Amino acid sequence: MNYFLNRNNKSFLLLILTSIFFISSSCVQGTLGQNVSDEYYNGMVVCAYPDAAQVGLNILKRGGNAVDAAVAVQFALEVTHPEAGNIGGGGFMVFRSAKGETNTLDFREKAPADASQNMYLDSAGNVVPGMSISTHISSGVPGSVDGMIEAHRKYGHLKWADLVQPAIDLARNGFKITNRLAGDLNHTGNEFKKLNPGASYLLKDGGWKEADLLVQEDLAKTLEQIRDKGRAGFYDGIVADQIVDEMKNGKGMITKTDLQNYHSVWRNALTGTYKGYKIITMPPPSSGGVALLQLLQMVEKYPLKRWGFNRDSTVQLMVEAERRVYADRSKYLGDPDFYKVPVDSLLRPGYNASRMSNFTWGKATPSTDIQPGKIAGYESDQTTHYSIVDREGNAVSITTTLNDSFGSKIFVKGAGFLLNDEMDDFSSKPGFPNMFGLVGGKANSIQPNKRMLSSMTPTIIEKDGKLFMIVGTPGGSTIITSVFQTILNVIEFNQSMQQAVSSKRLHHQWLPDEVDMEKDAIDSVSRVKLEQKGYRIVGRGPSGRVDAILKTKWNYYEGGADPRGDDTKLGW
Ligand code: GLY
C-alpha cells in the first residue's frame, strides 16, 4: 500500500472508506426501518422451528451449501416439528445456484401400486367419509428421504452422515418444546391414542407443557439407519419392514415393492415474469406454480401500487383472479406423468386476459358463473416450508408435507415417525371436495403409482438476473394465495420481507364462493364496499406460515419468519 499511496492519498482513501461505511449502514438502517443486525451477508435459514433453524445455520457456518443445510433442516424438522416436518411424507424443492442455474426436485408421495380410482367409494359410489384421512389406507408412498438423498447427490458438499447426525442428536438427547408444540401435542393426544392403541409415542402423562424435553429414541434409531445406509436405510431393510408391518396391521396398501420403486424426479423449473421480475417455481404435480403465474398475469396490468395494500379494489381484483384460477385448477391440473397437463395453454397471456374479460367492478362474479376455462377448505396448516441461502448465493426453497396436522396421526411402530395422509389430495370422486374444500376430476383421479396434485408453491424470484426472493408456505389450498400476496406485498406495496410475511392475508378458491379473511385483514370501509358488491366475507384463523428471504439492494439478506407459528430466521 505504502508504495502506491502518498500521505494525502492515504487520508483520502480513509475518508472514502469511512463515508462508504456510514452511508451504507445508515441506508440499511434508515430505509428499511430496522436494525442492520437483523440482516445478514453470509447466508440465512428461515424455517418452522428454532432448533431446526439452528441446525441449518450451523451447517452453513461449517461450509455447507444451501442444499446441505436444507437436508439437515429437513431431518431436524422431522424431530422438532412433528406436525409437518417429515420422513414419512413428501415435498418439492426449487433450487437456484449462485450462477443462476435452476432446477426442481419432485419428491411428492405416490399412490401405492394397489391403489385404484374408486378406492374411497362405497358400493353405491359414494365417498366413504374419512376414509382418505387418518387411516393406514390414506398414506402415499413417502418421498422425503429419497428426495434428500437425490438433492445431496446432485448438489451436496458436506458428508451425508454429517447432515443427518444433528437430527439424531436432537431425537436422542431431546429438545425443549415450545408452548405451541406442547399445545399441538396435547390437542392431538386423544387421536394418537385412538389410532395407535397401546403406544406412548408423542404422549405424556398429565400432558405436555412448555420447556418439557421431547426424547424420541425410536426415531433416533431410524435416522441412524438413514445416516448409515442412505436410501436402503429407509426403502429397504429394517425400516421398510417396519413400514410394511404397520401397513399389514392397519389394512394399509404400501408394500415393500412400492418402497423399493419410489424415486423422486428432477423437473425443469416453471418460469414466468411479473413486471420485470423472473418467477422460478414448481411445475406439476404441483398446481401451485401454474396457479401463481396465472394469478400474476391476471393482475399485472392493474395499478395495485396506487390502490394500496388490501384496499377494496386490490382485494376485489385478487379475489376475481383467484376464483378463475382455482376453477382451472379443478379441471386441468394433475400428475404430468399420467395426464397431459396443458401448462403452456394455461400460461398464455391472452388466455389469462380472456379469463378476466367477464369481470366487472360493479359486483362480484358468482362462482356459479365461472367454469374452468376453455383452452386449447379449508386448511390444515400442517405442511411446512423453509427458505435457505448460503454464502455463495445458492438458494433453496422447499415445501414438504404430511398433509394433515401430524399427517395420518398413525406412526410406524418401533420406527418413531408419522405417516402422511396425502391420498386425500387426490380427487376421490369428481366434484367431491377434499379436506381443503378443493374439487377435482379426471386429471387428479387416483391411479396406481400416480402423484396426487399439490398446492405447494416453493418459489424463487430474480431481479435483473440476480437472486431477489425465496418464498413459500404451508396452508393447503391457501398456499398459492399466500405466496401470491407475499410477492405483491414486496413488489407492489414496498413492504419489508418481515412486513410482507406478517401482513394479514385473504383467500378465495372458487368453491365455496366466499372470501376467507384473517382478522383485520381489511379496513371497515373496504369491507363494506366489497359486501355491497356481493362478496361474502368469512373470518378465519391464521393463514399459512410464510418463511421467506429477500436480498436487499445492499446485498444483505432480510428474513421474514411467520409470527403465526414458531418460525425462526437465523443468519450470519
Ligand atoms: N397436502 C397439501 C398439498 O400438497 O397441497
mmCIF file of N, CA and C in Angstrom, residues 152 158-166 168 227-228:
data_model
loop_
_atom_site.group_PDB
_atom_site.id
_atom_site.type_symbol
_atom_site.label_atom_id
_atom_site.label_comp_id
_atom_site.label_asym_id
_atom_site.label_seq_id
_atom_site.Cartn_x
_atom_site.Cartn_y
_atom_site.Cartn_z
ATOM 1 N N HIS A 152 -28.870 -34.164 -2.255
ATOM 2 C CA HIS A 152 -27.488 -34.183 -1.763
ATOM 3 C C HIS A 152 -26.545 -34.766 -2.812
ATOM 4 N N LEU A 158 -21.056 -31.254 1.885
ATOM 5 C CA LEU A 158 -20.598 -31.940 3.101
ATOM 6 C C LEU A 158 -21.015 -33.412 3.061
ATOM 7 N N LYS A 159 -20.440 -34.194 3.980
ATOM 8 C CA LYS A 159 -20.763 -35.636 4.029
ATOM 9 C C LYS A 159 -22.204 -35.847 4.481
ATOM 10 N N TRP A 160 -22.861 -36.810 3.856
ATOM 11 C CA TRP A 160 -24.252 -37.159 4.168
ATOM 12 C C TRP A 160 -24.442 -37.388 5.674
ATOM 13 N N ALA A 161 -23.574 -38.202 6.253
ATOM 14 C CA ALA A 161 -23.734 -38.564 7.673
ATOM 15 C C ALA A 161 -23.727 -37.316 8.554
ATOM 16 N N ASP A 162 -22.934 -36.331 8.169
ATOM 17 C CA ASP A 162 -22.846 -35.109 8.992
ATOM 18 C C ASP A 162 -24.122 -34.272 8.913
ATOM 19 N N LEU A 163 -24.906 -34.514 7.878
ATOM 20 C CA LEU A 163 -26.151 -33.749 7.728
ATOM 21 C C LEU A 163 -27.310 -34.408 8.478
ATOM 22 N N VAL A 164 -27.240 -35.731 8.655
ATOM 23 C CA VAL A 164 -28.311 -36.439 9.367
ATOM 24 C C VAL A 164 -28.054 -36.425 10.881
ATOM 25 N N GLN A 165 -26.773 -36.365 11.258
ATOM 26 C CA GLN A 165 -26.398 -36.501 12.674
ATOM 27 C C GLN A 165 -27.081 -35.469 13.599
ATOM 28 N N PRO A 166 -27.170 -34.200 13.213
ATOM 29 C CA PRO A 166 -27.804 -33.252 14.153
ATOM 30 C C PRO A 166 -29.239 -33.658 14.517
ATOM 31 N N ILE A 168 -30.347 -36.763 14.623
ATOM 32 C CA ILE A 168 -30.223 -37.920 15.539
ATOM 33 C C ILE A 168 -29.973 -37.406 16.957
ATOM 34 N N ARG A 227 -28.755 -42.479 8.093
ATOM 35 C CA ARG A 227 -27.397 -41.921 8.089
ATOM 36 C C ARG A 227 -26.396 -42.937 7.533
ATOM 37 N N ASP A 228 -26.538 -44.205 7.964
ATOM 38 C CA ASP A 228 -25.506 -45.192 7.631
ATOM 39 C C ASP A 228 -25.748 -45.877 6.291
#
